[in-house]
mmCIF file of C-alpha atoms and ligand atoms in Angstrom:
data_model
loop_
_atom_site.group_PDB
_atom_site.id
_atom_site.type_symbol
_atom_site.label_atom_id
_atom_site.label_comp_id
_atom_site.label_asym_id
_atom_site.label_seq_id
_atom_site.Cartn_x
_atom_site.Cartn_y
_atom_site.Cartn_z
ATOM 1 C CA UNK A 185 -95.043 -66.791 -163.559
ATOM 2 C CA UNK A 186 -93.673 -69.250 -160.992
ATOM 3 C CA UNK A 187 -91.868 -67.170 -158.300
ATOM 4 C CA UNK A 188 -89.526 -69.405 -155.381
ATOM 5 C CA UNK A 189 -89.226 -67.529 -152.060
ATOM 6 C CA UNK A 190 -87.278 -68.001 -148.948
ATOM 7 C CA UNK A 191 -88.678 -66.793 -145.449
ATOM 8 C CA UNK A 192 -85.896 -66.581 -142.704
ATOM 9 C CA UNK A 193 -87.267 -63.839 -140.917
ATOM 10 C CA UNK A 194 -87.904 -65.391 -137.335
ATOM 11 C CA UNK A 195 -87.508 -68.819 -136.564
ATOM 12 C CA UNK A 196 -88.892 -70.164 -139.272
ATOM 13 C CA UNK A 197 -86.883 -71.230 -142.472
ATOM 14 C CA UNK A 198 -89.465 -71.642 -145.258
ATOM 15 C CA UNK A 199 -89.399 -72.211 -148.649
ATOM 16 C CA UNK A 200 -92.213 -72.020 -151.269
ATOM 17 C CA UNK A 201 -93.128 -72.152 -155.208
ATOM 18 C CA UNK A 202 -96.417 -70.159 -156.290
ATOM 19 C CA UNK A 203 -97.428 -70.072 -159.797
ATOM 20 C CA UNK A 204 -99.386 -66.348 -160.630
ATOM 21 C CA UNK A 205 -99.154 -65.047 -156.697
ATOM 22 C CA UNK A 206 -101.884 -67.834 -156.014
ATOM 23 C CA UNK A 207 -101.369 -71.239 -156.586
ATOM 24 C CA UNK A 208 -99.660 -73.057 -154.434
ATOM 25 C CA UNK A 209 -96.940 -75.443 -156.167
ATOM 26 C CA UNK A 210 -94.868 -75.983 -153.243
ATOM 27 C CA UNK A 211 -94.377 -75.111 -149.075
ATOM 28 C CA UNK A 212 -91.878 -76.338 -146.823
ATOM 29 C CA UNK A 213 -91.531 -75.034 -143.388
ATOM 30 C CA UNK A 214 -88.893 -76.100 -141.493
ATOM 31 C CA UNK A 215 -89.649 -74.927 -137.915
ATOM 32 C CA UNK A 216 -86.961 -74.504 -135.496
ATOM 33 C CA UNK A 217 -89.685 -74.618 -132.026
ATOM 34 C CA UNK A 218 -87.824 -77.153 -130.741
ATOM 35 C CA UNK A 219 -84.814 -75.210 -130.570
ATOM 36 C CA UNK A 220 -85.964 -72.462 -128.879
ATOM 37 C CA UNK A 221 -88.407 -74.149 -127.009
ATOM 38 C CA UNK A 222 -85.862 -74.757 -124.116
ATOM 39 C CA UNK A 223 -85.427 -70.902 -123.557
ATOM 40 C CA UNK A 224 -89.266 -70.140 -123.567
ATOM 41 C CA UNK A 225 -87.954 -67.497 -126.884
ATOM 42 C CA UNK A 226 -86.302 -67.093 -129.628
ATOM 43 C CA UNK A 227 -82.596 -66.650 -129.156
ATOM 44 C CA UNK A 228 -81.179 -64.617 -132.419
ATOM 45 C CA UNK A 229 -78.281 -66.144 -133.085
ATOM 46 C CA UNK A 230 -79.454 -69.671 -132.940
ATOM 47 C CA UNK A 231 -82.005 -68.924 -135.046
ATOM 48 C CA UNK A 232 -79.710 -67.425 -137.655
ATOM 49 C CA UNK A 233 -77.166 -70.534 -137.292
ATOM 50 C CA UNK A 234 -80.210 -73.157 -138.269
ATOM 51 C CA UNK A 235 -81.342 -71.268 -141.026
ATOM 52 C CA UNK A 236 -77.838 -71.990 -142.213
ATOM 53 C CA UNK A 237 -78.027 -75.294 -141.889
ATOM 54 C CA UNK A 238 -81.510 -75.772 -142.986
ATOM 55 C CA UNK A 239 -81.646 -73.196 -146.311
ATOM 56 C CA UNK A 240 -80.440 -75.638 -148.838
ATOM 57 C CA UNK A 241 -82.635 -78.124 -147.584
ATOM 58 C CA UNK A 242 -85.949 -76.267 -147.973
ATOM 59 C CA UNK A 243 -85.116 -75.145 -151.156
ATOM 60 C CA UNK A 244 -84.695 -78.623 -152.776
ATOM 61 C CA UNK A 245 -87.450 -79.685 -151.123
ATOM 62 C CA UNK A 246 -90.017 -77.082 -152.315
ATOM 63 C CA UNK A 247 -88.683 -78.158 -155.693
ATOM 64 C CA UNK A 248 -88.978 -81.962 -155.452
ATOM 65 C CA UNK A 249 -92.627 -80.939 -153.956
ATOM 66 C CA UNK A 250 -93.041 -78.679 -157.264
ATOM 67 C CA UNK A 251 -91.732 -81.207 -159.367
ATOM 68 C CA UNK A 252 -90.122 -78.788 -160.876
ATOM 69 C CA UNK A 253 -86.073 -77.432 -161.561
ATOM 70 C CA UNK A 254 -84.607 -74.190 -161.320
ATOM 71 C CA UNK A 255 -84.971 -73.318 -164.993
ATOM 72 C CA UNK A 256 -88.502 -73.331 -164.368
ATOM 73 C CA UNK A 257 -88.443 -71.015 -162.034
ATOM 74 C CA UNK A 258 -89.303 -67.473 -163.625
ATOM 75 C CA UNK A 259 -87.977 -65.442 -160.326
ATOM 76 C CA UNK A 260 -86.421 -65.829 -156.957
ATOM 77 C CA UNK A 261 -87.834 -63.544 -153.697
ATOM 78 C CA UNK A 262 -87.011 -63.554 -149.779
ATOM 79 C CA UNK A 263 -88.163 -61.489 -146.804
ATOM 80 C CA UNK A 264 -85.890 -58.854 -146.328
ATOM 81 C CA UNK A 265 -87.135 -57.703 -143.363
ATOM 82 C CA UNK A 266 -88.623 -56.623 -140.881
ATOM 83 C CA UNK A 267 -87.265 -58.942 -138.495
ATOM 84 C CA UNK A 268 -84.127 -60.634 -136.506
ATOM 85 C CA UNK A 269 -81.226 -59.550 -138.917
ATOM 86 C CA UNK A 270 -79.331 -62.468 -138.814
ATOM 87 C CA UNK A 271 -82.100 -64.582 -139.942
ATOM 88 C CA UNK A 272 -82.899 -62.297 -142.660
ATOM 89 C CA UNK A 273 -79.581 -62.137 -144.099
ATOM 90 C CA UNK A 274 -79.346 -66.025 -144.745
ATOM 91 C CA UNK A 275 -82.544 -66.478 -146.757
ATOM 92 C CA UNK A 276 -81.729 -63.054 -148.801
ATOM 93 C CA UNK A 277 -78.192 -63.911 -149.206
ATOM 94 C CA UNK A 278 -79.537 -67.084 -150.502
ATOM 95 C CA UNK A 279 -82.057 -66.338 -152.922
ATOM 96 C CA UNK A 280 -79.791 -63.491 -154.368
ATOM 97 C CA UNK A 281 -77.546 -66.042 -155.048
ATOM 98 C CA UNK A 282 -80.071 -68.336 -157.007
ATOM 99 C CA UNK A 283 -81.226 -65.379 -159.012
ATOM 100 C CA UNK A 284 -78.010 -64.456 -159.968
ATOM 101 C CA UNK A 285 -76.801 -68.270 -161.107
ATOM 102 C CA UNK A 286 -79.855 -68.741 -162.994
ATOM 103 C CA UNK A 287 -80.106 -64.982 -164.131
ATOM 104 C CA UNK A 288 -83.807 -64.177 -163.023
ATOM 105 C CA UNK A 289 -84.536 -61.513 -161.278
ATOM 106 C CA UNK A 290 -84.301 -61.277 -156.989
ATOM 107 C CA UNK A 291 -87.030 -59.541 -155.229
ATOM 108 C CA UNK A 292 -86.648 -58.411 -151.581
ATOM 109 C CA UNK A 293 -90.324 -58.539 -150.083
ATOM 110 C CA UNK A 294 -91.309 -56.654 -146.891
ATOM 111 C CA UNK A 295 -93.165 -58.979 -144.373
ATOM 112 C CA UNK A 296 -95.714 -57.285 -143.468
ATOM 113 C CA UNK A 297 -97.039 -57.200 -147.250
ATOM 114 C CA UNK A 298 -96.313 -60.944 -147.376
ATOM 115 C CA UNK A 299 -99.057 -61.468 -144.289
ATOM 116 C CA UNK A 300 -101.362 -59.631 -146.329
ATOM 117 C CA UNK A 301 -100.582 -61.748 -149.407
ATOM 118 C CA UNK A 302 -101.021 -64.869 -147.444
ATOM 119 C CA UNK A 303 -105.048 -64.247 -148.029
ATOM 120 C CA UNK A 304 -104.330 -64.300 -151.726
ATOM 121 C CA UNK A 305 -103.397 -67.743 -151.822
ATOM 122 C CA UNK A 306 -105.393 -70.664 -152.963
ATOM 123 C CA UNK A 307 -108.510 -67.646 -153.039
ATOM 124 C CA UNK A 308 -109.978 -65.153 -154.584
ATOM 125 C CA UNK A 309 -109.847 -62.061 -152.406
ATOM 126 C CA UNK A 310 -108.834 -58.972 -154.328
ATOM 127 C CA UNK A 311 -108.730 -55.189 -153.020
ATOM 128 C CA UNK A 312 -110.304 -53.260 -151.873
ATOM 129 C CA UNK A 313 -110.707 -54.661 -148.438
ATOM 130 C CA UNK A 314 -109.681 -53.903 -144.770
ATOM 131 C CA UNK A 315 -106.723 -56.186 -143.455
ATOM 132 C CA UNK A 316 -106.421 -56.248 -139.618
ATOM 133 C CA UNK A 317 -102.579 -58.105 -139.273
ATOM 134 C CA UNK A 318 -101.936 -59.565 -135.832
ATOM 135 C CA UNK A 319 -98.803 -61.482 -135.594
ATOM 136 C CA UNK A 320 -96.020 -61.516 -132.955
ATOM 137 C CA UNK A 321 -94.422 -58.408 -133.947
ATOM 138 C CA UNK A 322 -97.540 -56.182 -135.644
ATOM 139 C CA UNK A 323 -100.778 -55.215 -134.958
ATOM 140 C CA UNK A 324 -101.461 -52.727 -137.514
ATOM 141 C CA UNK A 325 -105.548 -51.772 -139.277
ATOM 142 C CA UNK A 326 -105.013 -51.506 -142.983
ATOM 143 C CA UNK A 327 -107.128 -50.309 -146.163
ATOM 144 C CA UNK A 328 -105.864 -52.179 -149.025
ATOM 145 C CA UNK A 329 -107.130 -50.046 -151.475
ATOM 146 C CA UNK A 330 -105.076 -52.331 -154.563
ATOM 147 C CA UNK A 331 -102.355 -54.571 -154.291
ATOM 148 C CA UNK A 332 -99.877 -51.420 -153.729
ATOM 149 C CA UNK A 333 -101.955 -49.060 -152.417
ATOM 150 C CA UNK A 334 -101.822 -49.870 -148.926
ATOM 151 C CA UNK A 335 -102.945 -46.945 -146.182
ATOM 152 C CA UNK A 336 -102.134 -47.823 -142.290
ATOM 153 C CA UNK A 337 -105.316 -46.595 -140.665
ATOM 154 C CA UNK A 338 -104.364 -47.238 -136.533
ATOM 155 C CA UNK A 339 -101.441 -49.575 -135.299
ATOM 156 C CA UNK A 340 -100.490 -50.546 -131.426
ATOM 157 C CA UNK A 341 -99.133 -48.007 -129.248
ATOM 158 C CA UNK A 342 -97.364 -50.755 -127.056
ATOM 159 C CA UNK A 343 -97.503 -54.350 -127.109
ATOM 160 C CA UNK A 344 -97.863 -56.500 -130.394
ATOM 161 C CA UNK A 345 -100.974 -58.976 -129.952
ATOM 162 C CA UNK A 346 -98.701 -62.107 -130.653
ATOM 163 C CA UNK A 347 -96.801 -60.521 -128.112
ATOM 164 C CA UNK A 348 -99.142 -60.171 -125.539
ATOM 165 C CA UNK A 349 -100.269 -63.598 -125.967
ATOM 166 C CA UNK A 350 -97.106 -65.413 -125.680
ATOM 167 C CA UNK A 351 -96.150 -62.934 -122.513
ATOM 168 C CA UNK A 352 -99.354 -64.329 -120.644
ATOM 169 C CA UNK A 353 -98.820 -67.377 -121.856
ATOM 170 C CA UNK A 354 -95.232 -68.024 -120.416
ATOM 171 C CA UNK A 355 -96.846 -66.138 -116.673
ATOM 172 C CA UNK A 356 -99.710 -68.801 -117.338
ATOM 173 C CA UNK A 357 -96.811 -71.738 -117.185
ATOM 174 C CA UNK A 358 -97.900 -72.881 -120.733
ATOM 175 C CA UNK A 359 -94.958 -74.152 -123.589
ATOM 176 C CA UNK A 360 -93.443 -72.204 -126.181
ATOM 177 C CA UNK A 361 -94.711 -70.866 -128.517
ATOM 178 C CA UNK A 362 -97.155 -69.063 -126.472
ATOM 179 C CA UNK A 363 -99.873 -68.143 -128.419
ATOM 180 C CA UNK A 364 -101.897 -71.205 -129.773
ATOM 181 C CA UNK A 365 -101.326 -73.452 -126.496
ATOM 182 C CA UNK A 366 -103.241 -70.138 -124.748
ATOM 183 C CA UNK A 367 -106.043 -70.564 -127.478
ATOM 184 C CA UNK A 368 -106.376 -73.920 -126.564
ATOM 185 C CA UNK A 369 -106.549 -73.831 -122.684
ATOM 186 C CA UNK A 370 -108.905 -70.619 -123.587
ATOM 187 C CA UNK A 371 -111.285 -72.494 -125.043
ATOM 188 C CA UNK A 372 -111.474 -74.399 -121.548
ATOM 189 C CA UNK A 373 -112.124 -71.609 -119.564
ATOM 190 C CA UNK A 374 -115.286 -69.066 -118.990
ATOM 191 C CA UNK A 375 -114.628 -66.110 -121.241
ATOM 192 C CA UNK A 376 -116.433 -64.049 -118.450
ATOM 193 C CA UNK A 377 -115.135 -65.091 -114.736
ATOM 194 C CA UNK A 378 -112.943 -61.966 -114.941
ATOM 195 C CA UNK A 379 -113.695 -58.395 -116.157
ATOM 196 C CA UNK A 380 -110.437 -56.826 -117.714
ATOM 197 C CA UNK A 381 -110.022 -53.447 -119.200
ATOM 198 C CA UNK A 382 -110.261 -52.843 -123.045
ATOM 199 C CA UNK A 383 -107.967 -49.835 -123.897
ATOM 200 C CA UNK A 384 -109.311 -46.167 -125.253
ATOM 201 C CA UNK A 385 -106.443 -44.624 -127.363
ATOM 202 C CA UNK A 386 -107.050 -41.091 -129.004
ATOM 203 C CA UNK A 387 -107.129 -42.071 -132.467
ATOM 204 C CA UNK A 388 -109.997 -44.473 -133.012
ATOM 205 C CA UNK A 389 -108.543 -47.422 -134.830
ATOM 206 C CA UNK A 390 -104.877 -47.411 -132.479
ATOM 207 C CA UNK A 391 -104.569 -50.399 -130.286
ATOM 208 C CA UNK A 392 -102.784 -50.964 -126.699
ATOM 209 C CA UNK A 393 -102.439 -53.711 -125.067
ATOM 210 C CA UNK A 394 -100.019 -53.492 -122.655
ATOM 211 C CA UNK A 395 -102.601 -52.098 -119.821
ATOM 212 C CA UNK A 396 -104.721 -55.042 -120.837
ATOM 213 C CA UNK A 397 -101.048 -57.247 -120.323
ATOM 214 C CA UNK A 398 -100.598 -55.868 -117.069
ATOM 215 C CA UNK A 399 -103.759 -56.144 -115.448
ATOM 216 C CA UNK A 400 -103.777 -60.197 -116.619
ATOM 217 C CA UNK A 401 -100.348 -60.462 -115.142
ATOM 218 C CA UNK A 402 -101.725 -59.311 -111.484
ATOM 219 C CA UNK A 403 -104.809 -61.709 -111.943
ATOM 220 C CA UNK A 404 -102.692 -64.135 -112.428
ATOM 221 C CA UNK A 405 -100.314 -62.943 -109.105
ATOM 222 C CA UNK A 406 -103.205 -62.885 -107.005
ATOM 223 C CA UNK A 407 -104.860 -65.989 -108.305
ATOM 224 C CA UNK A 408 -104.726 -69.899 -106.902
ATOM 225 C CA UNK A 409 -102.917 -71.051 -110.178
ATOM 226 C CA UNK A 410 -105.129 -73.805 -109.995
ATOM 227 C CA UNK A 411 -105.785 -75.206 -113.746
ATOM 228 C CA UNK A 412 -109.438 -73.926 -113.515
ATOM 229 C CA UNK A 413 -108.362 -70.437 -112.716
ATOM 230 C CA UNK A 414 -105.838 -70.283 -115.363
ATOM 231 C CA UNK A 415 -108.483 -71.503 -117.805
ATOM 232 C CA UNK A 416 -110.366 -68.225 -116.810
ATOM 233 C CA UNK A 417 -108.156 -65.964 -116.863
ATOM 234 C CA UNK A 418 -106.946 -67.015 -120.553
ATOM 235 C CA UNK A 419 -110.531 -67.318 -121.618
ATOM 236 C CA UNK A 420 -111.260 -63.811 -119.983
ATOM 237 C CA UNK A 421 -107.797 -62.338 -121.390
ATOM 238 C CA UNK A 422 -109.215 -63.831 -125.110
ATOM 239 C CA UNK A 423 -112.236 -62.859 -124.936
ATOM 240 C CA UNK A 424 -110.897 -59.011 -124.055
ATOM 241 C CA UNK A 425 -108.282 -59.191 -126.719
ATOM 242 C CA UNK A 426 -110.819 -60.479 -129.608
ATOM 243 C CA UNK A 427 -113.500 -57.854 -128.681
ATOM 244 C CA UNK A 428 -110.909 -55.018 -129.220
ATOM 245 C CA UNK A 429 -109.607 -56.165 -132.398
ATOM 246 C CA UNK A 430 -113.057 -57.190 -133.994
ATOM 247 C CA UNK A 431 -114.906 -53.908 -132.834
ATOM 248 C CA UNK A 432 -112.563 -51.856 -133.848
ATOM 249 C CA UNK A 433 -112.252 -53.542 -137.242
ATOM 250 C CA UNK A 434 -115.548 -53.177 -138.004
ATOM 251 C CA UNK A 435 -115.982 -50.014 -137.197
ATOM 252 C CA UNK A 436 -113.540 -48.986 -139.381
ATOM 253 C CA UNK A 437 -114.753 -51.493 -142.280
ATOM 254 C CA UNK A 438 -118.492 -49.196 -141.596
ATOM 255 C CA UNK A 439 -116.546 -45.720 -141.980
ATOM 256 C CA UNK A 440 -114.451 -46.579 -145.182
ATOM 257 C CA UNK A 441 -117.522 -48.668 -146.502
ATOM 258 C CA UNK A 442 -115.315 -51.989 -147.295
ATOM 259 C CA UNK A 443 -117.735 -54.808 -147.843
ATOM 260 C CA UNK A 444 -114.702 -57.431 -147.381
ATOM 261 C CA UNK A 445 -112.742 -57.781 -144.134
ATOM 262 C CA UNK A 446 -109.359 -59.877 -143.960
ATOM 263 C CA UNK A 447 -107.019 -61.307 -141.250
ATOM 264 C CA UNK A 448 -104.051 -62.151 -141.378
ATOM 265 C CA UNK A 449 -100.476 -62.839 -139.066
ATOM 266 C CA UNK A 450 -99.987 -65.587 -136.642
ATOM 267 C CA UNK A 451 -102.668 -64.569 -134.640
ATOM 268 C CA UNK A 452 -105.455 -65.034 -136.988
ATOM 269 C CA UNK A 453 -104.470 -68.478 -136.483
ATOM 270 C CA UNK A 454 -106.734 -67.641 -133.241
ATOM 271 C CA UNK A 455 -109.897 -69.920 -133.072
ATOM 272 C CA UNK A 456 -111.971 -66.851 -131.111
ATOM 273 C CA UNK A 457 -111.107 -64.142 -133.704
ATOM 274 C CA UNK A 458 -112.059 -66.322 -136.750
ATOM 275 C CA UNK A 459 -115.338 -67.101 -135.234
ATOM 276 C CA UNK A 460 -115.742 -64.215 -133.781
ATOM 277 C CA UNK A 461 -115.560 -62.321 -137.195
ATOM 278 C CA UNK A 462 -117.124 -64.983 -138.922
ATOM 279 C CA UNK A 463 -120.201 -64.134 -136.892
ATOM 280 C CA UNK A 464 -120.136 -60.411 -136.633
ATOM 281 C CA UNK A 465 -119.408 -60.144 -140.376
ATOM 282 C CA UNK A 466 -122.094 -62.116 -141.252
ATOM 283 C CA UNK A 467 -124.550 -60.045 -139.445
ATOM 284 C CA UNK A 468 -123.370 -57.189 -141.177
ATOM 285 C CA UNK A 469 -122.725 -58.832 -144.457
ATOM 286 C CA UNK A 470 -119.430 -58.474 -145.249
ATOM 287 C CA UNK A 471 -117.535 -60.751 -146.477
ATOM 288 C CA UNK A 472 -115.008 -62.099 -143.876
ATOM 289 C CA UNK A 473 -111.730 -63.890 -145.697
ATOM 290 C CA UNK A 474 -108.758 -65.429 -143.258
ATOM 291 C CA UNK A 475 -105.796 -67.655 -144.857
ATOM 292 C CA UNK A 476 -105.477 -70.786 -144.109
ATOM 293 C CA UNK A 477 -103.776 -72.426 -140.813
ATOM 294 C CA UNK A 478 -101.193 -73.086 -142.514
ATOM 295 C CA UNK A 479 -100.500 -69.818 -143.913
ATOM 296 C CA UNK A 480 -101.386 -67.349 -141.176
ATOM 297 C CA UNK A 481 -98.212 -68.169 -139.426
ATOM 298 C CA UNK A 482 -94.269 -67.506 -140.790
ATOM 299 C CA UNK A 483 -94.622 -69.234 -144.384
ATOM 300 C CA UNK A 484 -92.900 -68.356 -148.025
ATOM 301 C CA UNK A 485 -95.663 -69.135 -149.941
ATOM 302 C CA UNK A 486 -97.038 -65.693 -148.704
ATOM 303 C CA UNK A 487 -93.579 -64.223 -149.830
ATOM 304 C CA UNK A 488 -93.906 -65.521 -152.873
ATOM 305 C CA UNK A 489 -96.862 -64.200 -153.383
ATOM 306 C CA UNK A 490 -96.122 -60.496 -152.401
ATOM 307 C CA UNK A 491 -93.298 -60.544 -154.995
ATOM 308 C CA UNK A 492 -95.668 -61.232 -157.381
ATOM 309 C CA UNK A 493 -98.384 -58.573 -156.692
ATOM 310 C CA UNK A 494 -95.274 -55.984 -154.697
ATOM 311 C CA UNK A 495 -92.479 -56.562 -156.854
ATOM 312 C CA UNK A 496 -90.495 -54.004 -155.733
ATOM 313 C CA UNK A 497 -89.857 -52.201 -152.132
ATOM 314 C CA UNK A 498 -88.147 -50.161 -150.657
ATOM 315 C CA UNK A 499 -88.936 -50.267 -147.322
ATOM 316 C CA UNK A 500 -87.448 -53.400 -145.024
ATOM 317 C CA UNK A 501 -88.624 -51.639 -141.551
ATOM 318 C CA UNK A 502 -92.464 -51.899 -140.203
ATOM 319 C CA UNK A 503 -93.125 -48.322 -141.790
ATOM 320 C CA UNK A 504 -93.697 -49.478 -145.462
ATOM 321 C CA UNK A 505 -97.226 -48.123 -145.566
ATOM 322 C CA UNK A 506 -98.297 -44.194 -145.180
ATOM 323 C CA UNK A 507 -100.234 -43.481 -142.884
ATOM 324 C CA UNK A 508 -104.348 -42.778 -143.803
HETATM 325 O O1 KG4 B 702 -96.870 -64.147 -138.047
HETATM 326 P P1 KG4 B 702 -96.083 -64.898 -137.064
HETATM 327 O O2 KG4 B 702 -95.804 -66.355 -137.322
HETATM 328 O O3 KG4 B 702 -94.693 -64.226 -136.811
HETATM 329 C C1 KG4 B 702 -94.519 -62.831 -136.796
HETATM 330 O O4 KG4 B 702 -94.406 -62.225 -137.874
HETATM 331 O O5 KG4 B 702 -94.529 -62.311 -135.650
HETATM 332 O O6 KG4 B 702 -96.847 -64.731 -135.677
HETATM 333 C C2 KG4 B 702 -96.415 -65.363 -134.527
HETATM 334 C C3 KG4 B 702 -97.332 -64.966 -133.398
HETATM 335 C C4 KG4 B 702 -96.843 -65.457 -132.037
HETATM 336 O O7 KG4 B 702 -96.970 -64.411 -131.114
HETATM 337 C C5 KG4 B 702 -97.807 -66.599 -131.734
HETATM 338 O O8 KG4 B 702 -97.962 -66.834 -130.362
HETATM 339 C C6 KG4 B 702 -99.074 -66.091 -132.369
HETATM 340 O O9 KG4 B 702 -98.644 -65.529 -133.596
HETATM 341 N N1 KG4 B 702 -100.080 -67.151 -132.613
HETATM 342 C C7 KG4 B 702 -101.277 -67.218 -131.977
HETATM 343 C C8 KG4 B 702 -101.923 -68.385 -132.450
HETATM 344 N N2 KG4 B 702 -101.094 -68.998 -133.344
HETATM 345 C C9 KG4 B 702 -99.968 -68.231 -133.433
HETATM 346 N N3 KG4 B 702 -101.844 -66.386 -131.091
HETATM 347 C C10 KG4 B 702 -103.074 -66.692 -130.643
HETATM 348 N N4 KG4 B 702 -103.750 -67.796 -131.028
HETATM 349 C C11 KG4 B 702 -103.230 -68.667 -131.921
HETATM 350 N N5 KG4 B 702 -103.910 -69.741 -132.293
HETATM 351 ZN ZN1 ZN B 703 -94.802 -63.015 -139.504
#
């Protein structure tokens, strides 16, 4: 079953063949950083305008990468949200299209279950496991108890983790995209020069990190933005961020006896977190699975691959799993 998806959702317009939700036949990403680069964000409707430009492209590409035509293909998929709306509606509109011409079916995938996909590709994780997904948008602890039989356990009250990241990151003077140019000056700088606060919510595996946000962006106020302090305080503000998520992950992989753990979402593109888990999971054997690079962030191979295992849903919003 070769399925061809389309991922528009951000500012990424992807494009991707996987054979049986795993193997990998094809991946294009066309990334629009560049663009957006200039405004330090993403601006909506020039995101939306390039994935105009840019859809047909991807899609012949994956193809000529697949070696493959679009008889071959057994089923056509695109994120249909969450995410910017304008975006969205180009890679949908799309891949409806192809489905109808070549009269295979369309599936709309939710995002969110395409992150978790992503660790299905190229391996051989299979539910049951615990999925913590950090990415710009999410940071949600799930119990994949089967492929659809997803139960949210604790999400963020506040602040996304991706978001977080690329917040500090801009305050820290760093380039757009945020988030892995803070990794890198993190790993720099000593993870202990300044104590910042972890966040107790109510409910044991909910997250916040917007007191944790705030209390980095007066550090950084008071500080002598010289390039060692900033090295610090992104080492410290990493170090703070990774013990949250990995503590509280584990805890919950202890109550709800999971022996496999699983990251996924741009921010388990995060060198601290992978080793970080790598380490702690080890020591408690479980078995720790992350996707690759290339996969953790926006991708359509991962779409692909949720249309295989999810072929249908319902929900397009964040709320497509019920609450443990
Ligand atoms: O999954 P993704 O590509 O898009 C969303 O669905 O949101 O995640 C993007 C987020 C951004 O906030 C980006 O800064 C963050 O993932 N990110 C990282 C790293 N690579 C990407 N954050 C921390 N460390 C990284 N290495
Ligand atoms: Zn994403």
């Amino acid at each position: 079953m070769k399925i061809l998806a389309i991922e528009s959702s951000c500012d990424e317009t992807a494009c991707a063949i996987v054979e049986d939700g795993r193997r990998v036949l094809a991946n294009v990403v066309a990334s629009q950083i560049k663009l957006h680069a200039q405004y330090g964000g993403v601006i909506p409707e020039l995101a939306a305008r390039e994935h105009l430009v840019s859809v047909d492209d991807v899609v012949e590409h994956a193809l000529n990468e697949a070696k493959l035509a679009l008889r071959d293909i057994d089923a056509f998929a695109a994120t249909i949200g969450p995410g910017l709306i304008g975006s969205l509606l180009v890679g949908t509109q799309a891949a409806k299209t192809l489905s109808i011409l070549n009269e295979k079916p369309f599936h709309g995938v939710n995002h969110l279950q395409g992150h978790i996909a992503s660790n299905y590709l190229e391996s051989e994780l299979k539910p049951p496991f615990l999925c913590l997904l950090v990415s710009g948008g999410h940071t949600q602890l799930l119990d994949v108890q089967d492929y659809q039989d997803i139960r949210l356990l604790g999400e963020t009250l506040d602040d996304a983790i991706g978001e977080a990241y690329d917040k500090i990151a801009r305050l820290l003077g760093l380039d757009y995209p945020g988030g892995p140019n803070l990794d890198k000056l993190a790993q720099t700088g000593n993870p202990n020069a300044y104590d910042f606060p972890e966040a107790q919510c109510q409910k044991p595996y909910d997250f916040s990190f917007s007191g944790l946000k705030t209390a980095v962006m007066k550090c950084i106020e008071k500080s002598d933005h010289t390039e060692e302090s900033k090295a610090d305080i992104a080492a410290s503000f990493q170090a703070t961020a990774v013990s949250t998520l990995v503590k509280k992950t584990l805890q919950a992989a202890h109550e709800f006896k999971h022996t496999q753990i699983a990251v996924a979402g741009g921010v388990a593109a995060n060198s601290a977190l992978r080793k970080t888990f790598e380490t702690q999971c080890a020591a408690a054997s479980i078995g720790f699975y992350r996707p690759q690079m290339k996969f953790c962030t926006d991708n359509a191979a991962m779409i692909a691959s949720a249309a295989y295992y999810t072929p249908v849903t319902h929900r397009i919003d964040c709320d497509v799993f019920s609450r443990a």
